[in-house]
Coordinates of C-alpha atoms in Angstrom, one line a residue:
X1 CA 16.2 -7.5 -25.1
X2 CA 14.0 -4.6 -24.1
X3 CA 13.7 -3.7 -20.3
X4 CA 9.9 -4.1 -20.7
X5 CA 9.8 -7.3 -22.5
X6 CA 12.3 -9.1 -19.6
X7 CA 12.7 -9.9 -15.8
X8 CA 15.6 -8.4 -14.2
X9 CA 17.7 -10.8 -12.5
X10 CA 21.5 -10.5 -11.2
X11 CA 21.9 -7.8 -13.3
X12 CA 20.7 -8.6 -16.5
X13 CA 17.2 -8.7 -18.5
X14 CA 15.8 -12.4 -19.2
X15 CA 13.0 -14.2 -20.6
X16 CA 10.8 -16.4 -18.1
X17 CA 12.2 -19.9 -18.1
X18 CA 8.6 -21.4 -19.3
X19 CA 8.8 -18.8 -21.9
X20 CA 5.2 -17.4 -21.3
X21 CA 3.9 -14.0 -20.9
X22 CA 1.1 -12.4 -19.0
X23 CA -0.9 -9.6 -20.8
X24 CA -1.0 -6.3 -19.4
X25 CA -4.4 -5.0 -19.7
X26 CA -5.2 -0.6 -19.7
X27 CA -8.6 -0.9 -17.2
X28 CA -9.8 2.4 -19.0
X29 CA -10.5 1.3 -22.3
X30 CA -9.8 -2.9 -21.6
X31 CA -7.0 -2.8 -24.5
X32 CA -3.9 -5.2 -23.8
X33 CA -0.9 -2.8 -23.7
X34 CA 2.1 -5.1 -22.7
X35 CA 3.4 -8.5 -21.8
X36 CA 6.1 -9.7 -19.0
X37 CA 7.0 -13.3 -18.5
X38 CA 5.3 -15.5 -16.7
X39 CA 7.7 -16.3 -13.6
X40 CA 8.2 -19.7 -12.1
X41 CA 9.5 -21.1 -9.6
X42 CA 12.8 -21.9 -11.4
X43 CA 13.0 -17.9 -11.9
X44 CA 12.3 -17.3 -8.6
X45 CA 15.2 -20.0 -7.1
X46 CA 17.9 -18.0 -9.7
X47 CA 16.6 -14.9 -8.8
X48 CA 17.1 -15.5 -4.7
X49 CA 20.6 -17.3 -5.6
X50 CA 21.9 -14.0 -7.3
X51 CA 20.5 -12.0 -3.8
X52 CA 22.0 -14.5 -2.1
X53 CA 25.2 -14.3 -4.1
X54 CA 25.6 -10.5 -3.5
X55 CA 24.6 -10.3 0.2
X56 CA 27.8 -10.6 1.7
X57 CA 29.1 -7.9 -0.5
X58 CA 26.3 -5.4 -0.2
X59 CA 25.8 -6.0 3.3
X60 CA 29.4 -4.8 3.9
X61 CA 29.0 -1.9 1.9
X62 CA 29.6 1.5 4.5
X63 CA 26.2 2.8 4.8
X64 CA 27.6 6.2 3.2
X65 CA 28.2 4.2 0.1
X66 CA 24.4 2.3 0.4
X67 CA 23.1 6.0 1.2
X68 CA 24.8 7.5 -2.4
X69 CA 23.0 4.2 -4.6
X70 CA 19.6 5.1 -3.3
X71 CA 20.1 9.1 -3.6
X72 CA 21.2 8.1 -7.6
X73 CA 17.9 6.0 -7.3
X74 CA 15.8 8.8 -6.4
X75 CA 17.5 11.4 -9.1
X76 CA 16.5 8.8 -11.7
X77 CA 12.7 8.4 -10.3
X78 CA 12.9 12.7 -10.6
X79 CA 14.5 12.4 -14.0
X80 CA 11.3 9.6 -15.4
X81 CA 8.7 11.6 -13.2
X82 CA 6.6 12.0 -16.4
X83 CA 7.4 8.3 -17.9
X84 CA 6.4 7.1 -14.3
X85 CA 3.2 8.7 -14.1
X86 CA 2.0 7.8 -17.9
X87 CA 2.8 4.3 -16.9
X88 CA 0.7 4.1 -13.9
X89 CA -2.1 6.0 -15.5
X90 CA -1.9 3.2 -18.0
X91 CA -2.0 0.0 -16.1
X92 CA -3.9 1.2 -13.2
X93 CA -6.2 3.8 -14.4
X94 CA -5.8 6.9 -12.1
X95 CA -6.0 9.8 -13.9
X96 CA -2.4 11.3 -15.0
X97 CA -3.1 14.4 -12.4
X98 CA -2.7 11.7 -9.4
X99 CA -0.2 9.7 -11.2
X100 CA 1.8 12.5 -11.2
X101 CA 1.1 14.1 -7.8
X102 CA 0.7 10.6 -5.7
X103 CA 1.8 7.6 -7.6
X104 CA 5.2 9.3 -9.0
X105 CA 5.3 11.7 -6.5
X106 CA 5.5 10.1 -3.6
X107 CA 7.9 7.1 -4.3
X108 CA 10.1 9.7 -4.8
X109 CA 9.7 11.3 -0.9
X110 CA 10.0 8.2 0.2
X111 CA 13.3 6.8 -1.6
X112 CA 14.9 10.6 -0.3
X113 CA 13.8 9.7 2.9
X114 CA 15.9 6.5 2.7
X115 CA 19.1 7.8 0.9
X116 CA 19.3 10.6 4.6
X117 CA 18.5 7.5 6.7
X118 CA 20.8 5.1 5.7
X119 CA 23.8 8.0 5.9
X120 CA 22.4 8.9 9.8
X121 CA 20.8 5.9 10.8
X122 CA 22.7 4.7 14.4
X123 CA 23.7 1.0 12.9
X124 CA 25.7 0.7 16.4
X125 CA 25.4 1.8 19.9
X126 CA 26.2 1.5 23.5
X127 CA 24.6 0.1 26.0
X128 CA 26.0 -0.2 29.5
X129 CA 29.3 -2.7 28.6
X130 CA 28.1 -3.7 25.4
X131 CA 27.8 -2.7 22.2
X132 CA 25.0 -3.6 19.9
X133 CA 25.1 -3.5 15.8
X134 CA 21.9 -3.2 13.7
X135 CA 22.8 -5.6 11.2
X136 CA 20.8 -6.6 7.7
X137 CA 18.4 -9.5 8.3
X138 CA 19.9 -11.2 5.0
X139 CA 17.7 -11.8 1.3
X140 CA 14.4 -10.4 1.4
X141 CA 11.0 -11.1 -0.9
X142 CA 9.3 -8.3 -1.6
X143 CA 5.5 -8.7 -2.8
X144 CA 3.4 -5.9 -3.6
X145 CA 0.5 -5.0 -4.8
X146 CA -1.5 -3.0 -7.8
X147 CA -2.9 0.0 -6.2
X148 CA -0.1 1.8 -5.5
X149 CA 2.4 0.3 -7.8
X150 CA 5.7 2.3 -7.4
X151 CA 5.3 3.3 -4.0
X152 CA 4.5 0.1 -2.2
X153 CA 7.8 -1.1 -4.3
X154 CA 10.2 1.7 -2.8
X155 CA 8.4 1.2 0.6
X156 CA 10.4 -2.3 0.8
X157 CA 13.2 -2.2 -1.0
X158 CA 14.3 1.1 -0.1
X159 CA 14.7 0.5 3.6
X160 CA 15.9 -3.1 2.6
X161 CA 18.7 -1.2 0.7
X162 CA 19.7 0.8 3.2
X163 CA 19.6 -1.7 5.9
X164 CA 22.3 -3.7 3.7
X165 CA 19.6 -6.7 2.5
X166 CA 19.0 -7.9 -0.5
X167 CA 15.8 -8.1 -2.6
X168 CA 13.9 -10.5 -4.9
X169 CA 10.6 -8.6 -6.0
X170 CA 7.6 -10.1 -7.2
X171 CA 4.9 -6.9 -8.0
X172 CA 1.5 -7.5 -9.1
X173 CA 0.7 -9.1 -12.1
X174 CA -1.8 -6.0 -13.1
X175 CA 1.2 -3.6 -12.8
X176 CA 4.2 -5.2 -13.8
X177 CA 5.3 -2.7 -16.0
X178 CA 5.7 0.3 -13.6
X179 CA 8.3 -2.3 -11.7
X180 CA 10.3 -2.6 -14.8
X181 CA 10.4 0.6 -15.0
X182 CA 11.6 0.9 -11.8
X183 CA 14.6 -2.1 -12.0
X184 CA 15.6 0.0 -15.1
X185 CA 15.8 2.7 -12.5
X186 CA 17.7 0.6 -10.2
X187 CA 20.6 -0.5 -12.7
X188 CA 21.1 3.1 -13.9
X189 CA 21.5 4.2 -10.3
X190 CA 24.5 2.1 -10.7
X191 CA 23.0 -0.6 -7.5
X192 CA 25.3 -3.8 -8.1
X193 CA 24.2 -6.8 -9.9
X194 CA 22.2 -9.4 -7.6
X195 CA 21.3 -6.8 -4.6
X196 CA 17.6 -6.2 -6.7
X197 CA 15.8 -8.5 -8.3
X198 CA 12.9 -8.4 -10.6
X199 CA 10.7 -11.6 -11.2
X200 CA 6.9 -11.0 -12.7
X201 CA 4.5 -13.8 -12.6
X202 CA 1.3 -14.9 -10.7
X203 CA 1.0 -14.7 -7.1
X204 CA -0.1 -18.5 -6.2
X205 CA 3.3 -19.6 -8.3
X206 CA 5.9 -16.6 -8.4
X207 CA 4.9 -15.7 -5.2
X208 CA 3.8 -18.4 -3.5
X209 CA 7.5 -19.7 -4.8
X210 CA 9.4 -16.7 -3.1
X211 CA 7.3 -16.4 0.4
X212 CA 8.4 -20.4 0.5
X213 CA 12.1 -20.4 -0.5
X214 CA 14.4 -21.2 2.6
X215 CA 17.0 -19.0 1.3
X216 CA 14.9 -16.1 2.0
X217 CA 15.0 -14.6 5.0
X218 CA 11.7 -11.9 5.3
X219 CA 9.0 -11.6 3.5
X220 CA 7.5 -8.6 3.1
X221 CA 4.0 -8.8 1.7
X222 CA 1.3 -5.7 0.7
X223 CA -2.1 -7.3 0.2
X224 CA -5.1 -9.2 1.8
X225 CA -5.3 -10.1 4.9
X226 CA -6.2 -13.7 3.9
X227 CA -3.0 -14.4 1.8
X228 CA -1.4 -12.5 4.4
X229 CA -2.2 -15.1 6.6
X230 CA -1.1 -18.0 4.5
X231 CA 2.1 -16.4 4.1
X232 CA 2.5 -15.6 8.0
X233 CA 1.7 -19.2 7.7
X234 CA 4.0 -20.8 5.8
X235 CA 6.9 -18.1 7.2
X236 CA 5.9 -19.2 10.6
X237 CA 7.0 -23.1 9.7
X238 CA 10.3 -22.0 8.7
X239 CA 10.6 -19.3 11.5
X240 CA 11.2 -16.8 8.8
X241 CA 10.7 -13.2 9.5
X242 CA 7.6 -11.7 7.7
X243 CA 6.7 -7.5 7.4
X244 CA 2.7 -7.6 6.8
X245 CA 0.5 -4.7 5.6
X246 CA -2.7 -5.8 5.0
X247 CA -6.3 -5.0 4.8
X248 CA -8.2 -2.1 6.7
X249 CA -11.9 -0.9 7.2
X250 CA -10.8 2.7 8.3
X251 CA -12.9 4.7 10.5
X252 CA -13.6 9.0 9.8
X253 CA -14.8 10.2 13.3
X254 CA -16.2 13.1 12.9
X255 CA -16.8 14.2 16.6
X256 CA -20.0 17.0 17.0
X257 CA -17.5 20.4 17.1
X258 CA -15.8 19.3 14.2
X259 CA -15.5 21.8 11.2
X260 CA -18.8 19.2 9.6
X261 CA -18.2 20.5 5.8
X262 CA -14.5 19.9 5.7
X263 CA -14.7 16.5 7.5
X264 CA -16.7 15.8 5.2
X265 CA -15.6 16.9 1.9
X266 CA -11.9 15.8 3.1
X267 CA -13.3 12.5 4.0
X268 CA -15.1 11.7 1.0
X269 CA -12.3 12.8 -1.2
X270 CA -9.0 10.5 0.4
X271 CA -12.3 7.4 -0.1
X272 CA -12.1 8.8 -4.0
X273 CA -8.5 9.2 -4.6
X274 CA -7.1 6.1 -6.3
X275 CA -11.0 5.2 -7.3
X276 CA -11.6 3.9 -3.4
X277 CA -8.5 1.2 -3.9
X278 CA -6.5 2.6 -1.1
X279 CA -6.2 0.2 2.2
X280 CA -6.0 2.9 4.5
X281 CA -9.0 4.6 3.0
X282 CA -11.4 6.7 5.4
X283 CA -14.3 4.3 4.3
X284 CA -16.8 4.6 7.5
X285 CA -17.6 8.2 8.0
X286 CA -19.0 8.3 11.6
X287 CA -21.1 11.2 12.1
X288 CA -23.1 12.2 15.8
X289 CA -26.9 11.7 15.6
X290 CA -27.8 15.6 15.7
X291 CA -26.0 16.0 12.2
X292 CA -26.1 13.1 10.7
X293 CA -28.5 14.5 7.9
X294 CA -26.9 17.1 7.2
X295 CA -23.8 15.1 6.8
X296 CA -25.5 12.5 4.6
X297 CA -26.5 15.8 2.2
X298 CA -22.6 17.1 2.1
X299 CA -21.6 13.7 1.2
X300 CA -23.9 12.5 -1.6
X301 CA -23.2 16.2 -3.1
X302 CA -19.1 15.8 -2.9
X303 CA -18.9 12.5 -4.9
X304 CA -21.5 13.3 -7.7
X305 CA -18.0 15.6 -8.4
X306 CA -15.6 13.0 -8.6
X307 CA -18.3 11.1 -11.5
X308 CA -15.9 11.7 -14.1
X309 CA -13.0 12.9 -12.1
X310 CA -12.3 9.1 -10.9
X311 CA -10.1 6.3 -12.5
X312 CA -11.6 3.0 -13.7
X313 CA -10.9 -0.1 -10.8
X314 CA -7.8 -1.7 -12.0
X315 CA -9.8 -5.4 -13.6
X316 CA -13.2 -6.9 -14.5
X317 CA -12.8 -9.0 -10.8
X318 CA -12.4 -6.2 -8.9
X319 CA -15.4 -4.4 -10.5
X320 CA -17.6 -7.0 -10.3
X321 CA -16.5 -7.7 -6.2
X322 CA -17.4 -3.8 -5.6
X323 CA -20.2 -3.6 -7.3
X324 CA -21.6 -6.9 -5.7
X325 CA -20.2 -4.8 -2.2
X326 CA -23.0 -2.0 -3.4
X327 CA -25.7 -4.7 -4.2
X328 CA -25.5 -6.1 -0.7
X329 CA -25.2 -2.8 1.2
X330 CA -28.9 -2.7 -0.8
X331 CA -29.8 -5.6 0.5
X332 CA -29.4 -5.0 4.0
X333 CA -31.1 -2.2 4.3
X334 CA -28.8 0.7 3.5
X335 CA -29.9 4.0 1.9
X336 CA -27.8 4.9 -1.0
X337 CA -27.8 8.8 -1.6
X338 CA -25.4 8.5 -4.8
X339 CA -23.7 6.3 -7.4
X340 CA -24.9 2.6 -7.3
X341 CA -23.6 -0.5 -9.0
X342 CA -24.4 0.8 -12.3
X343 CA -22.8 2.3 -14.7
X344 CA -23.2 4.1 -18.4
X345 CA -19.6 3.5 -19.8
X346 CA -19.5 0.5 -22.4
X347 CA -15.9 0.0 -21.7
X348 CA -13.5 0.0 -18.6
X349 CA -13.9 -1.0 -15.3
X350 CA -15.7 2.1 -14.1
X351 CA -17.7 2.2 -10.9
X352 CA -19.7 5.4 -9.8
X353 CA -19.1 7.0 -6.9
X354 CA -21.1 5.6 -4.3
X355 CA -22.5 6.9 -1.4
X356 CA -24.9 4.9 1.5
X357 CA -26.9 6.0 5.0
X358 CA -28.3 4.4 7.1
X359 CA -25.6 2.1 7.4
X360 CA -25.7 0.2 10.5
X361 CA -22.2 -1.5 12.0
X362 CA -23.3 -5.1 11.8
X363 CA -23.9 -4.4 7.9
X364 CA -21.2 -6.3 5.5
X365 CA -20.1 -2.9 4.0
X366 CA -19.6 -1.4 7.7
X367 CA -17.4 -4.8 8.0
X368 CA -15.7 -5.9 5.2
X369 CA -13.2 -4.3 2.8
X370 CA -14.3 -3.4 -0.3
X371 CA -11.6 -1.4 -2.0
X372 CA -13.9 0.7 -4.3
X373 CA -15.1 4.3 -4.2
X374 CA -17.9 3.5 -1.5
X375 CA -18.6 5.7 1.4
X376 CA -20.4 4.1 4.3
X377 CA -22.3 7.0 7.1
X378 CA -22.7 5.4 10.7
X379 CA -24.7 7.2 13.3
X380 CA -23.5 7.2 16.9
X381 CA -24.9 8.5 20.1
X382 CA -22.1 9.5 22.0
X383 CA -18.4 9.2 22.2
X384 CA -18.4 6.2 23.8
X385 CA -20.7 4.7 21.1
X386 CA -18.5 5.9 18.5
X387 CA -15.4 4.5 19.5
X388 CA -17.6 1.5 20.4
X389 CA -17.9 1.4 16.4
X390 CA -14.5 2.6 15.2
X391 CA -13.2 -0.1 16.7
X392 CA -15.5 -2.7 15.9
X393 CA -14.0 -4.4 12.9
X394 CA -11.0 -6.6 12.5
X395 CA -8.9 -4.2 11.2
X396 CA -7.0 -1.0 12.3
X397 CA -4.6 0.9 10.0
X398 CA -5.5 3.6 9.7
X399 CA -7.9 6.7 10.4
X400 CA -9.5 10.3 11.4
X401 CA -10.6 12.3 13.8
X402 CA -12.4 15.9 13.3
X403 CA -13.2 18.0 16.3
X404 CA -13.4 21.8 16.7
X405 CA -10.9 21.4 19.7
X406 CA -7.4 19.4 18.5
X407 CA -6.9 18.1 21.9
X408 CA -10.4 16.8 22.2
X409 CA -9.2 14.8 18.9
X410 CA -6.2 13.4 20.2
X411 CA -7.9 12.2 23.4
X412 CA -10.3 10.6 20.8
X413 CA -7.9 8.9 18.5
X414 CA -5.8 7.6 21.3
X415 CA -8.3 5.0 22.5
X416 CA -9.0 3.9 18.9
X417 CA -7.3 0.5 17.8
X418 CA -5.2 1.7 14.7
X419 CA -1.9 2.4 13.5
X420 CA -2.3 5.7 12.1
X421 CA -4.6 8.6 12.7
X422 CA -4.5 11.8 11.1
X423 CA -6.5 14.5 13.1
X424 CA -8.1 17.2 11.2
X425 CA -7.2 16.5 7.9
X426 CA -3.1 16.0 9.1
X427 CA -0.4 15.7 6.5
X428 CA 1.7 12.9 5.1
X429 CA 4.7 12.3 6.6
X430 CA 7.0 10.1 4.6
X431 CA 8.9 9.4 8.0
X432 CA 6.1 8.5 10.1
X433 CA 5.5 4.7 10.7
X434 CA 2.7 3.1 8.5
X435 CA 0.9 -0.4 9.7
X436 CA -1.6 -2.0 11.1
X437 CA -3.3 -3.0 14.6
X438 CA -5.4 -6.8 14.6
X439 CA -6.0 -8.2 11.2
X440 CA -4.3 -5.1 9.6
X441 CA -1.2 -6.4 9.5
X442 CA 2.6 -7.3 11.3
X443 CA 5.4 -4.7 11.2
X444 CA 5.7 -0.7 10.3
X445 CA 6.6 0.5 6.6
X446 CA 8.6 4.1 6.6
X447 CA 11.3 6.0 7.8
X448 CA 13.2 4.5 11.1
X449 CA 10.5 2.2 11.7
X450 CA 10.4 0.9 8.4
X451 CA 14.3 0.9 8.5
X452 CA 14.1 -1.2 11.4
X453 CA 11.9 -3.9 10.0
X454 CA 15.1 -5.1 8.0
X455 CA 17.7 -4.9 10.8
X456 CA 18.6 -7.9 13.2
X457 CA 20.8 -6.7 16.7
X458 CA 23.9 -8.4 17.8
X459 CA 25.5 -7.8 21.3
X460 CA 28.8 -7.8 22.0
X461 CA 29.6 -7.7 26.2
X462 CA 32.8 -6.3 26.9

């Protein structure tokens, strides 16, 4: 059997037990370009029985050794950079450019990150007459989401590897294929048979299965906050550890001595990148009264760029819950300056890029996440008022902060209620922790942090 026509489970490449497939649809031209099983629960239970199977032996493994799988792991994402990338591009839509650059790319930082960690990571230490391991929290369920396919995958299973655990994975069934790819990255890198799992399916049966099997131990979940909630749920009735990174309505604070053109233009492009179906996206764009029309005109002119530079959303759902985002932002009053809910393509899931003002922070696009490329302006008054509204929404992943002084920033973004701020335009740090305040989520993803999330302490008094 094929890698991509199988589930990878204790090793080996096997058929669903029901026998049925899921199609695999390309959102750019609506053409069905693959099909994975259909997981049940009966996959699932084998699936966490060969984790369980090889815990004991994995979890014993010197962390040297564990260190030297995932650095193989990571020469074999280099080596199928390309293959990686034209997958994505495929499934999801992004444009091969930011397949290559993000969705290839960055898995790879990420699993390098992991390999240097799990060699240097202090597993045990001292403290006053005891001594305290770090030791793997046991079989871990791994779901993850579309729009970032391979790098929400390495996010969990590299630290998981590293911390000794052992993985059942269940990715989205709109991007199966780019986990496949990965498993068959995993069994070249010479990781033994059982300590990664692959199971495809639908989330409300192969998922549902996993986040409820009492032989797992965390669940580690990418995705809505409301499923994020049943499955904090139904973790909390077994007293089950759970890792959560869920939704966010990020806030761009654009404070009045801030560079305004390259908040802007920054700002508008991390809302375009991935087509707007990025969780930490900068979609508010707060902008001080005295320059608020001048921001408004900077805006609407930086995404008629991205109309044809963008990627398609990744299914006919998702485009029709954006565009009905656009309709009500309408609705209620707000002033939309570029894009719209229409579009001219007769095929693929395509949504313009879409800009509004006059959006007011009681309005259901200043609220709710939409997870398309929509940018939403919010006047404030004063800095009080705008943290007032950067912190008025359930969520708080992620952020920024633009002022012409960096300390000014940092006093700024310090009093918002997020997990991550990046001030004027900062870089990505592979080892810097990733989660959410509120409704944004439970736990950190990413270097030590992330590490940590799959570790359980023991203390020995001597």
């Amino acid at each position: 059997m094929k890698a991509h026509e199988g589930m990878y489970i204790d090793g080996a490449w096997r058929e669903a037990a029901s026998g049925e497939t899921i199609a695999v649809v390309n959102p750019a031209d609506e053409q069905v370009i693959g099909q994975v099983p259909a997981g049940t629960a009966q996959d699932v239970d084998t699936a966490v029985r060969a984790a369980r199977a090889a815990l004991p032996g994995w979890a014993a493994t010197p962390p040297a050794e564990r260190a030297a799988r995932i650095a193989a792991l990571r020469d074999v994402l280099v080596a199928r950079k390309d293959e990686i990338a034209e997958t994505v591009t495929a499934e999801l839509g992004a444009p091969l450019a930011f397949s290559q650059a993000v969705h290839a790319g960055v898995p790879i930082l990420v699993a390098g990150s992991y390999a240097e960690l799990a060699a240097t990571y202090a597993f045990e230490e001292k403290i006053g007459n005891s001594t305290v391991y770090a030791e793997p929290i046991g079989v871990v369920g791994a779901i993850t989401p579309w729009n970032y396919p391979l790098h929400q995958i390495v996010a969990k299973v590299a630290p998981a590897l590293a911390a000794g655990c052992t993985v059942v994975l269940k990715p989205a069934e709109d991007t199966p294929l780019t986990a496949q790819l990965f498993a068959e990255a995993v069994h070249e890198a010479g990781v033994p048979a059982g300590v990664f799992n692959l199971v495809t399916g639908l989330g409300p049966v192969a998922g549902q299965a996993l986040a409820e099997h009492p032989d797992v131990d965390l669940v580690s979940f990418t995705g809505s906050t409301a499923v994020g909630r049943q499955i904090g749920a139904t973790a909390g009735a077994a007293v089950k550890r759970v890792a959560l990174e869920l939704g966010g309505k990020s806030a761009n604070v654009i404070l009045p001595s801030a560079d305004l053109a390259k908040a802007v233009g920054v700002g508008v492009a991390n809302v375009m990148g991935n087509s707007g179906q990025t969780c930490s996206a900068w979609t508010r764009m707060l902008v001080h009264t005295d320059r608020y029309e001048e921001a408004v005109e900077l805006a609407a002119a930086a995404a008629a760029k991205y109309g044809d530079r963008i990627g398609p959303l990744v299914n006919a759902k998702q485009q029709a819950r954006v565009r009905g985002y656009i309709e009500k932002g309408v609705a209620e009053g707000a002033r939309l300056v570029a894009g719209g809910p229409d579009t001219e393509r007769e095929r693929g899931f395509f949504v313009e890029p879409t800009v509004f003002a006059d959006v007011t922070p009681e309005m259901t696009i200043a609220q709710e996440e939409i997870f398309g490329p929509v940018v939403s302006i919010v006047r404030y008054e004063d800095e009080d008022d705008a943290l007032r509204i950067a912190n008025g929404t359930v969520y708080g992943l992620a952020g920024a902060v633009w002022a012409g002084d960096e300390a000014e920033a940092v006093a700024f973004a310090r009093r918002m209620d997020t997990g991550q701020v990046d001030i004027n335009g900062g870089r990505f740090n592979p080892l810097a922790p990733f989660g959410g305040y509120k409704q944004s989520g439970v736990g950190r993803e990413l270097g030590p942090h992330g590490l940590g999330e799959y570790l359980q302490t023991k203390s020995l008094q001597f």
